[in-house]
PDB file of C-alpha atoms and ligand atoms in Angstrom:
ATOM      1  CA  MET A   1      49.265 159.152 209.303  1.00  0.00           C
ATOM      2  CA  THR A   2      48.498 155.764 210.866  1.00  0.00           C
ATOM      3  CA  ARG A   3      46.370 155.010 207.898  1.00  0.00           C
ATOM      4  CA  LEU A   4      49.263 155.742 205.564  1.00  0.00           C
ATOM      5  CA  LEU A   5      51.556 153.487 207.624  1.00  0.00           C
ATOM      6  CA  PHE A   6      48.952 150.765 207.576  1.00  0.00           C
ATOM      7  CA  THR A   7      48.632 150.977 203.797  1.00  0.00           C
ATOM      8  CA  ALA A   8      52.414 150.848 203.443  1.00  0.00           C
ATOM      9  CA  LEU A   9      52.575 147.785 205.680  1.00  0.00           C
ATOM     10  CA  LEU A  10      49.898 146.048 203.647  1.00  0.00           C
ATOM     11  CA  LEU A  11      51.801 146.802 200.474  1.00  0.00           C
ATOM     12  CA  VAL A  12      54.996 145.304 201.899  1.00  0.00           C
ATOM     13  CA  LEU A  13      53.173 142.172 203.078  1.00  0.00           C
ATOM     14  CA  TYR A  14      51.453 141.827 199.738  1.00  0.00           C
ATOM     15  CA  SER A  15      54.600 142.156 197.676  1.00  0.00           C
ATOM     16  CA  SER A  16      56.593 139.693 199.795  1.00  0.00           C
ATOM     17  CA  ALA A  17      53.825 137.092 199.670  1.00  0.00           C
ATOM     18  CA  PHE A  18      53.573 137.344 195.904  1.00  0.00           C
ATOM     19  CA  ALA A  19      57.243 137.978 195.139  1.00  0.00           C
ATOM     20  CA  LYS A  20      58.233 136.027 192.076  1.00  0.00           C
ATOM     21  CA  LYS A  21      61.176 133.687 192.391  1.00  0.00           C
ATOM     22  CA  ASP A  22      63.628 134.151 189.540  1.00  0.00           C
ATOM     23  CA  TYR A  23      63.762 130.606 188.200  1.00  0.00           C
ATOM     24  CA  ASN A  24      66.328 131.600 185.570  1.00  0.00           C
ATOM     25  CA  LYS A  25      69.031 132.287 188.141  1.00  0.00           C
ATOM     26  CA  PRO A  26      71.441 129.418 189.027  1.00  0.00           C
ATOM     27  CA  HIS A  27      70.227 127.067 191.741  1.00  0.00           C
ATOM     28  CA  GLY A  28      72.806 128.191 194.308  1.00  0.00           C
ATOM     29  CA  HIS A  29      74.413 124.789 194.741  1.00  0.00           C
ATOM     30  CA  GLY A  30      75.292 121.688 192.747  1.00  0.00           C
ATOM     31  CA  PRO A  31      74.341 118.065 193.414  1.00  0.00           C
ATOM     32  CA  VAL A  32      73.753 117.049 197.037  1.00  0.00           C
ATOM     33  CA  LEU A  33      72.245 113.617 196.328  1.00  0.00           C
ATOM     34  CA  SER A  34      74.537 111.247 194.430  1.00  0.00           C
ATOM     35  CA  PRO A  35      73.614 110.818 190.793  1.00  0.00           C
ATOM     36  CA  TYR A  36      72.493 107.328 189.719  1.00  0.00           C
ATOM     37  CA  LYS A  37      74.638 105.307 187.333  1.00  0.00           C
ATOM     38  CA  PRO A  38      72.839 104.030 184.226  1.00  0.00           C
ATOM     39  CA  GLY A  39      72.268 100.295 183.842  1.00  0.00           C
ATOM     40  CA  LYS A  40      70.991  97.615 186.143  1.00  0.00           C
ATOM     41  CA  PHE A  41      70.367  98.502 189.831  1.00  0.00           C
ATOM     42  CA  GLU A  42      73.188  96.739 191.654  1.00  0.00           C
ATOM     43  CA  GLY A  43      72.343  94.214 194.334  1.00  0.00           C
ATOM     44  CA  LEU A  44      68.605  94.133 193.627  1.00  0.00           C
ATOM     45  CA  SER A  45      67.103  90.650 193.717  1.00  0.00           C
ATOM     46  CA  LEU A  46      63.505  89.493 193.786  1.00  0.00           C
ATOM     47  CA  ASN A  47      62.294  86.441 195.706  1.00  0.00           C
ATOM     48  CA  LYS A  48      59.466  84.087 194.786  1.00  0.00           C
ATOM     49  CA  SER A  49      56.668  86.056 196.459  1.00  0.00           C
ATOM     50  CA  GLU A  50      57.844  89.295 194.842  1.00  0.00           C
ATOM     51  CA  GLU A  51      57.940  87.589 191.431  1.00  0.00           C
ATOM     52  CA  LYS A  52      54.380  86.417 192.066  1.00  0.00           C
ATOM     53  CA  LYS A  53      53.210  89.959 192.886  1.00  0.00           C
ATOM     54  CA  LEU A  54      54.820  91.244 189.675  1.00  0.00           C
ATOM     55  CA  ALA A  55      53.140  88.496 187.637  1.00  0.00           C
ATOM     56  CA  GLU A  56      49.800  89.625 189.109  1.00  0.00           C
ATOM     57  CA  GLY A  57      50.424  93.117 187.735  1.00  0.00           C
ATOM     58  CA  LYS A  58      51.289  94.685 191.106  1.00  0.00           C
ATOM     59  CA  SER A  59      54.365  96.784 191.831  1.00  0.00           C
ATOM     60  CA  VAL A  60      57.071  95.779 194.300  1.00  0.00           C
ATOM     61  CA  MET A  61      59.079  98.211 196.457  1.00  0.00           C
ATOM     62  CA  LYS A  62      62.720  97.509 197.204  1.00  0.00           C
ATOM     63  CA  GLN A  63      65.293  99.444 199.180  1.00  0.00           C
ATOM     64  CA  SER A  64      68.270 100.555 197.110  1.00  0.00           C
ATOM     65  CA  MET A  65      71.657  99.096 198.022  1.00  0.00           C
ATOM     66  CA  PRO A  66      74.016 102.041 198.269  1.00  0.00           C
ATOM     67  CA  ASP A  67      77.589 101.663 197.135  1.00  0.00           C
ATOM     68  CA  PRO A  68      79.588 101.385 200.418  1.00  0.00           C
ATOM     69  CA  ASN A  69      82.276 103.684 198.931  1.00  0.00           C
ATOM     70  CA  ASP A  70      79.788 106.462 198.152  1.00  0.00           C
ATOM     71  CA  PRO A  71      80.029 109.317 200.713  1.00  0.00           C
ATOM     72  CA  ASN A  72      76.503 110.559 199.830  1.00  0.00           C
ATOM     73  CA  PRO A  73      74.567 107.445 198.901  1.00  0.00           C
ATOM     74  CA  ALA A  74      71.152 107.802 197.322  1.00  0.00           C
ATOM     75  CA  GLY A  75      69.080 106.090 199.983  1.00  0.00           C
ATOM     76  CA  GLY A  76      65.726 105.872 198.298  1.00  0.00           C
ATOM     77  CA  ALA A  77      63.273 103.165 197.418  1.00  0.00           C
ATOM     78  CA  ILE A  78      63.065 101.466 194.035  1.00  0.00           C
ATOM     79  CA  CYS A  79      59.713 100.561 192.531  1.00  0.00           C
ATOM     80  CA  VAL A  80      59.599  97.522 190.216  1.00  0.00           C
ATOM     81  CA  GLN A  81      56.741  96.783 187.807  1.00  0.00           C
ATOM     82  CA  ASP A  82      56.117  94.336 184.956  1.00  0.00           C
ATOM     83  CA  ILE A  83      54.525  95.700 181.790  1.00  0.00           C
ATOM     84  CA  GLN A  84      52.845  93.642 179.043  1.00  0.00           C
ATOM     85  CA  ALA A  85      54.391  95.632 176.217  1.00  0.00           C
ATOM     86  CA  PRO A  86      57.757  95.617 174.406  1.00  0.00           C
ATOM     87  CA  LEU A  87      60.727  97.808 175.389  1.00  0.00           C
ATOM     88  CA  ASP A  88      60.175 100.462 172.713  1.00  0.00           C
ATOM     89  CA  ALA A  89      56.520 100.959 173.705  1.00  0.00           C
ATOM     90  CA  VAL A  90      57.595 101.568 177.304  1.00  0.00           C
ATOM     91  CA  TRP A  91      60.350 103.999 176.265  1.00  0.00           C
ATOM     92  CA  SER A  92      57.939 105.847 173.999  1.00  0.00           C
ATOM     93  CA  GLN A  93      55.914 106.723 177.119  1.00  0.00           C
ATOM     94  CA  ILE A  94      58.801 107.574 179.444  1.00  0.00           C
ATOM     95  CA  LEU A  95      60.416 109.788 176.790  1.00  0.00           C
ATOM     96  CA  ASP A  96      57.174 111.617 176.012  1.00  0.00           C
ATOM     97  CA  LEU A  97      58.017 114.289 178.598  1.00  0.00           C
ATOM     98  CA  ASP A  98      56.179 117.022 176.686  1.00  0.00           C
ATOM     99  CA  ASN A  99      52.898 115.171 177.277  1.00  0.00           C
ATOM    100  CA  TYR A 100      53.209 114.132 180.921  1.00  0.00           C
ATOM    101  CA  LYS A 101      50.549 116.674 181.811  1.00  0.00           C
ATOM    102  CA  LYS A 102      47.954 114.582 179.936  1.00  0.00           C
ATOM    103  CA  LYS A 103      49.063 111.269 181.455  1.00  0.00           C
ATOM    104  CA  VAL A 104      50.538 111.757 184.903  1.00  0.00           C
ATOM    105  CA  ALA A 105      48.465 112.718 187.948  1.00  0.00           C
ATOM    106  CA  LYS A 106      49.572 115.934 189.682  1.00  0.00           C
ATOM    107  CA  VAL A 107      51.733 117.113 186.770  1.00  0.00           C
ATOM    108  CA  LEU A 108      50.424 120.590 185.882  1.00  0.00           C
ATOM    109  CA  GLU A 109      53.056 121.419 183.293  1.00  0.00           C
ATOM    110  CA  SER A 110      55.896 119.555 181.571  1.00  0.00           C
ATOM    111  CA  LYS A 111      57.925 120.934 178.698  1.00  0.00           C
ATOM    112  CA  ASN A 112      61.374 120.150 177.290  1.00  0.00           C
ATOM    113  CA  TYR A 113      63.555 123.223 176.786  1.00  0.00           C
ATOM    114  CA  LYS A 114      66.538 121.318 175.382  1.00  0.00           C
ATOM    115  CA  VAL A 115      66.881 117.969 173.584  1.00  0.00           C
ATOM    116  CA  ALA A 116      70.437 117.332 172.396  1.00  0.00           C
ATOM    117  CA  PRO A 117      72.021 114.157 171.017  1.00  0.00           C
ATOM    118  CA  GLN A 118      75.388 113.447 172.704  1.00  0.00           C
ATOM    119  CA  LYS A 119      78.340 111.199 171.973  1.00  0.00           C
ATOM    120  CA  ASP A 120      77.804 107.414 172.252  1.00  0.00           C
ATOM    121  CA  GLY A 121      74.139 107.624 171.235  1.00  0.00           C
ATOM    122  CA  LYS A 122      73.082 109.352 174.459  1.00  0.00           C
ATOM    123  CA  TYR A 123      70.677 112.277 174.688  1.00  0.00           C
ATOM    124  CA  GLN A 124      70.467 115.187 177.065  1.00  0.00           C
ATOM    125  CA  ILE A 125      66.893 116.266 177.803  1.00  0.00           C
ATOM    126  CA  LYS A 126      66.178 119.329 179.909  1.00  0.00           C
ATOM    127  CA  THR A 127      62.611 119.633 181.132  1.00  0.00           C
ATOM    128  CA  LYS A 128      60.627 122.127 183.147  1.00  0.00           C
ATOM    129  CA  MET A 129      58.029 120.400 185.295  1.00  0.00           C
ATOM    130  CA  VAL A 130      55.398 121.819 187.638  1.00  0.00           C
ATOM    131  CA  MET A 131      53.736 119.499 190.158  1.00  0.00           C
ATOM    132  CA  GLY A 132      50.692 120.356 192.233  1.00  0.00           C
ATOM    133  CA  VAL A 133      50.856 117.955 195.142  1.00  0.00           C
ATOM    134  CA  MET A 134      48.061 119.489 197.244  1.00  0.00           C
ATOM    135  CA  PRO A 135      46.093 122.730 196.871  1.00  0.00           C
ATOM    136  CA  GLY A 136      48.554 125.533 197.643  1.00  0.00           C
ATOM    137  CA  TYR A 137      51.618 123.315 197.227  1.00  0.00           C
ATOM    138  CA  LYS A 138      53.005 123.702 193.750  1.00  0.00           C
ATOM    139  CA  TYR A 139      56.612 122.803 192.915  1.00  0.00           C
ATOM    140  CA  THR A 140      58.464 124.007 189.836  1.00  0.00           C
ATOM    141  CA  SER A 141      61.625 122.108 188.943  1.00  0.00           C
ATOM    142  CA  PHE A 142      64.111 122.037 186.094  1.00  0.00           C
ATOM    143  CA  TYR A 143      65.489 118.600 185.309  1.00  0.00           C
ATOM    144  CA  ASP A 144      68.593 117.584 183.404  1.00  0.00           C
ATOM    145  CA  HIS A 145      67.945 114.056 182.091  1.00  0.00           C
ATOM    146  CA  THR A 146      70.386 111.769 180.286  1.00  0.00           C
ATOM    147  CA  PHE A 147      68.840 109.025 178.180  1.00  0.00           C
ATOM    148  CA  HIS A 148      71.280 106.107 177.762  1.00  0.00           C
ATOM    149  CA  PRO A 149      69.629 103.835 175.130  1.00  0.00           C
ATOM    150  CA  ARG A 150      72.381 101.195 175.262  1.00  0.00           C
ATOM    151  CA  GLU A 151      72.179 100.808 179.017  1.00  0.00           C
ATOM    152  CA  GLY A 152      68.370 100.876 178.987  1.00  0.00           C
ATOM    153  CA  SER A 153      68.332 103.819 181.389  1.00  0.00           C
ATOM    154  CA  MET A 154      67.403 107.423 181.869  1.00  0.00           C
ATOM    155  CA  THR A 155      69.034 109.202 184.795  1.00  0.00           C
ATOM    156  CA  TRP A 156      68.460 112.774 185.978  1.00  0.00           C
ATOM    157  CA  THR A 157      69.346 115.465 188.452  1.00  0.00           C
ATOM    158  CA  LEU A 158      68.270 119.090 188.669  1.00  0.00           C
ATOM    159  CA  ASP A 159      69.496 121.553 186.062  1.00  0.00           C
ATOM    160  CA  TYR A 160      71.687 123.587 188.420  1.00  0.00           C
ATOM    161  CA  ASP A 161      71.785 126.508 185.952  1.00  0.00           C
ATOM    162  CA  LYS A 162      68.207 127.274 186.996  1.00  0.00           C
ATOM    163  CA  THR A 163      66.470 127.649 190.350  1.00  0.00           C
ATOM    164  CA  SER A 164      64.156 124.798 191.362  1.00  0.00           C
ATOM    165  CA  ASP A 165      61.732 124.601 194.284  1.00  0.00           C
ATOM    166  CA  PHE A 166      63.143 121.186 195.266  1.00  0.00           C
ATOM    167  CA  ASP A 167      66.549 121.426 196.938  1.00  0.00           C
ATOM    168  CA  ASP A 168      67.846 118.416 195.006  1.00  0.00           C
ATOM    169  CA  VAL A 169      66.652 115.490 192.894  1.00  0.00           C
ATOM    170  CA  SER A 170      68.328 112.315 191.648  1.00  0.00           C
ATOM    171  CA  GLY A 171      66.405 109.750 189.643  1.00  0.00           C
ATOM    172  CA  HIS A 172      66.735 106.677 187.458  1.00  0.00           C
ATOM    173  CA  TRP A 173      64.452 104.711 185.110  1.00  0.00           C
ATOM    174  CA  HIS A 174      65.838 101.338 184.102  1.00  0.00           C
ATOM    175  CA  VAL A 175      63.895  99.436 181.448  1.00  0.00           C
ATOM    176  CA  ALA A 176      64.798  95.788 180.809  1.00  0.00           C
ATOM    177  CA  GLU A 177      63.387  92.774 179.023  1.00  0.00           C
ATOM    178  CA  HIS A 178      61.347  90.568 181.328  1.00  0.00           C
ATOM    179  CA  PRO A 179      63.605  87.697 182.486  1.00  0.00           C
ATOM    180  CA  SER A 180      61.278  85.027 181.072  1.00  0.00           C
ATOM    181  CA  LYS A 181      58.189  86.403 179.275  1.00  0.00           C
ATOM    182  CA  PRO A 182      58.677  87.438 175.632  1.00  0.00           C
ATOM    183  CA  ASP A 183      57.452  90.942 174.646  1.00  0.00           C
ATOM    184  CA  CYS A 184      57.138  91.842 178.289  1.00  0.00           C
ATOM    185  CA  THR A 185      59.179  94.515 180.053  1.00  0.00           C
ATOM    186  CA  ARG A 186      60.339  95.020 183.630  1.00  0.00           C
ATOM    187  CA  VAL A 187      60.837  98.608 184.791  1.00  0.00           C
ATOM    188  CA  PHE A 188      62.769  99.881 187.809  1.00  0.00           C
ATOM    189  CA  TYR A 189      62.213 103.435 189.027  1.00  0.00           C
ATOM    190  CA  ALA A 190      63.932 105.477 191.723  1.00  0.00           C
ATOM    191  CA  CYS A 191      63.581 109.198 192.363  1.00  0.00           C
ATOM    192  CA  ASP A 192      65.103 110.737 195.481  1.00  0.00           C
ATOM    193  CA  ILE A 193      63.924 114.242 196.317  1.00  0.00           C
ATOM    194  CA  LYS A 194      65.413 116.565 198.909  1.00  0.00           C
ATOM    195  CA  MET A 195      62.918 119.265 199.864  1.00  0.00           C
ATOM    196  CA  ALA A 196      63.904 122.822 200.735  1.00  0.00           C
ATOM    197  CA  GLY A 197      62.680 124.141 204.102  1.00  0.00           C
ATOM    198  CA  SER A 198      59.991 122.525 206.236  1.00  0.00           C
ATOM    199  CA  VAL A 199      57.331 120.537 204.470  1.00  0.00           C
ATOM    200  CA  PRO A 200      53.936 119.205 205.651  1.00  0.00           C
ATOM    201  CA  LYS A 201      53.729 115.468 206.270  1.00  0.00           C
ATOM    202  CA  PRO A 202      51.230 114.633 203.481  1.00  0.00           C
ATOM    203  CA  ILE A 203      53.671 116.172 200.980  1.00  0.00           C
ATOM    204  CA  ILE A 204      56.572 114.115 202.366  1.00  0.00           C
ATOM    205  CA  ASN A 205      54.448 110.977 202.097  1.00  0.00           C
ATOM    206  CA  PHE A 206      53.471 111.746 198.549  1.00  0.00           C
ATOM    207  CA  ILE A 207      56.998 112.573 197.443  1.00  0.00           C
ATOM    208  CA  GLY A 208      58.138 109.271 198.960  1.00  0.00           C
ATOM    209  CA  LYS A 209      56.492 106.021 198.039  1.00  0.00           C
ATOM    210  CA  VAL A 210      53.181 107.221 196.578  1.00  0.00           C
ATOM    211  CA  ALA A 211      54.887 109.096 193.762  1.00  0.00           C
ATOM    212  CA  LEU A 212      57.093 106.098 192.973  1.00  0.00           C
ATOM    213  CA  LYS A 213      54.126 103.757 192.632  1.00  0.00           C
ATOM    214  CA  GLN A 214      52.240 106.297 190.551  1.00  0.00           C
ATOM    215  CA  ALA A 215      55.185 106.680 188.183  1.00  0.00           C
ATOM    216  CA  THR A 216      55.377 102.988 187.366  1.00  0.00           C
ATOM    217  CA  SER A 217      51.594 102.577 187.215  1.00  0.00           C
ATOM    218  CA  TRP A 218      50.965 105.356 184.669  1.00  0.00           C
ATOM    219  CA  VAL A 219      53.764 103.974 182.460  1.00  0.00           C
ATOM    220  CA  LYS A 220      52.198 100.505 182.710  1.00  0.00           C
ATOM    221  CA  LYS A 221      48.738 101.775 181.825  1.00  0.00           C
ATOM    222  CA  GLU A 222      49.864 103.910 178.865  1.00  0.00           C
ATOM    223  CA  SER A 223      52.317 101.321 177.450  1.00  0.00           C
ATOM    224  CA  GLU A 224      49.812  98.476 177.648  1.00  0.00           C
ATOM    225  CA  GLY A 225      47.250 100.774 175.989  1.00  0.00           C
ATOM    226  CA  SER A 226      49.635 101.524 173.055  1.00  0.00           C
ATOM    227  CA  PRO A 227      51.932  98.494 172.725  1.00  0.00           C
ATOM    228  CA  VAL A 228      53.119  99.509 169.228  1.00  0.00           C
ATOM    229  CA  ALA A 229      53.886 103.172 169.912  1.00  0.00           C
ATOM    230  CA  ASN A 230      56.785 104.898 168.140  1.00  0.00           C
ATOM    231  CA  LEU A 231      59.508 106.710 170.035  1.00  0.00           C
ATOM    232  CA  PRO A 232      58.962 110.484 170.147  1.00  0.00           C
ATOM    233  CA  LYS A 233      60.598 112.146 167.116  1.00  0.00           C
ATOM    234  CA  PRO A 234      63.960 113.293 168.445  1.00  0.00           C
ATOM    235  CA  PHE A 235      64.736 109.762 169.687  1.00  0.00           C
ATOM    236  CA  ASP A 236      64.025 107.837 166.425  1.00  0.00           C
ATOM    237  CA  SER A 237      67.647 106.801 166.030  1.00  0.00           C
ATOM    238  CA  ALA A 238      67.788 105.259 169.509  1.00  0.00           C
ATOM    239  CA  LYS A 239      65.359 102.498 168.570  1.00  0.00           C
ATOM    240  CA  ASP A 240      67.988  99.982 167.389  1.00  0.00           C
ATOM    241  CA  ALA A 241      70.079 100.488 170.522  1.00  0.00           C
ATOM    242  CA  ILE A 242      67.038  99.900 172.738  1.00  0.00           C
ATOM    243  CA  LEU A 243      65.989  96.738 170.932  1.00  0.00           C
ATOM    244  CA  SER A 244      69.484  95.259 170.658  1.00  0.00           C
ATOM    245  CA  LYS A 245      69.464  94.697 174.421  1.00  0.00           C
TER     246      LYS A 245
HETATM  247  C1  NAG B 301      60.609  88.235 200.011  1.00  0.00           C
HETATM  248  O1  NAG B 301      61.103  89.543 200.308  1.00  0.00           O
HETATM  249  C2  NAG B 301      60.194  90.370 201.041  1.00  0.00           C
HETATM  250  C3  NAG B 301      60.736  91.779 201.124  1.00  0.00           C
HETATM  251  O2  NAG B 301      62.115  91.862 200.938  1.00  0.00           O
HETATM  252  C4  NAG B 301      59.959  89.731 202.402  1.00  0.00           C
HETATM  253  O3  NAG B 301      59.073  90.540 203.161  1.00  0.00           O
HETATM  254  C5  NAG B 301      59.369  88.337 202.206  1.00  0.00           C
HETATM  255  O4  NAG B 301      59.228  87.715 203.437  1.00  0.00           O
HETATM  256  C6  NAG B 301      60.263  87.490 201.294  1.00  0.00           C
HETATM  257  N1  NAG B 301      59.537  86.271 200.959  1.00  0.00           N
HETATM  258  C7  NAG B 301      60.111  85.076 200.837  1.00  0.00           C
HETATM  259  C8  NAG B 301      59.213  83.939 200.458  1.00  0.00           C
HETATM  260  O5  NAG B 301      61.309  84.894 201.037  1.00  0.00           O
END
């Protein structure tokens, strides 16, 4: 009898530990973090020593300047990096979401499940991404990106029609011509993540500044390695809008 109870208990423990989350159910809530607006990051300026760091190929971290009228301001850091490659080469890397696994550290899986042209030359891109931050800490998230070629931006939040392991996400890539060097690009990257439940410190640290620096550094490395890359197929028609900036 006790043995039977014991077996039953083990079975219950086993099934709860390995219970599969149904990622196809809605997330349970909408945006918590404010979405970013496409275009230039407002109020961001770089002084002489920051310009020098950028010219040396290093990244610079800035604090975002929240809109004082925003009740839920995105309070994250912005990472700035100069890249010795033209705008379209940089976009060809950022938009290559299906191949992030090959290029971006800690990305275990990345696959678009919807790419849809919108009005005004915009695109909606929905992507499933799995990140393995540390052994045993794997995060599956479903992102809803909007690529705004004319504003030189891609913004994203979670896809709230699916369940993600992160509680909320709000991000922004802004890609601009370098203010003085021809054929050189300056990128700005912000990605605020709200975690669900309690999270170990090394994960928090990674999700914060480390991940920001890594994002701009892989884009720099790949773009400088392929400075004449074409935009991934579905985005062909955005090329003129990107280059007319
Ligand atoms: C430039 O800005 C950084 C960070 O905002 C600051 O630490 C540094 O002292 C500033 N440097 C100059 C020369 O103003």
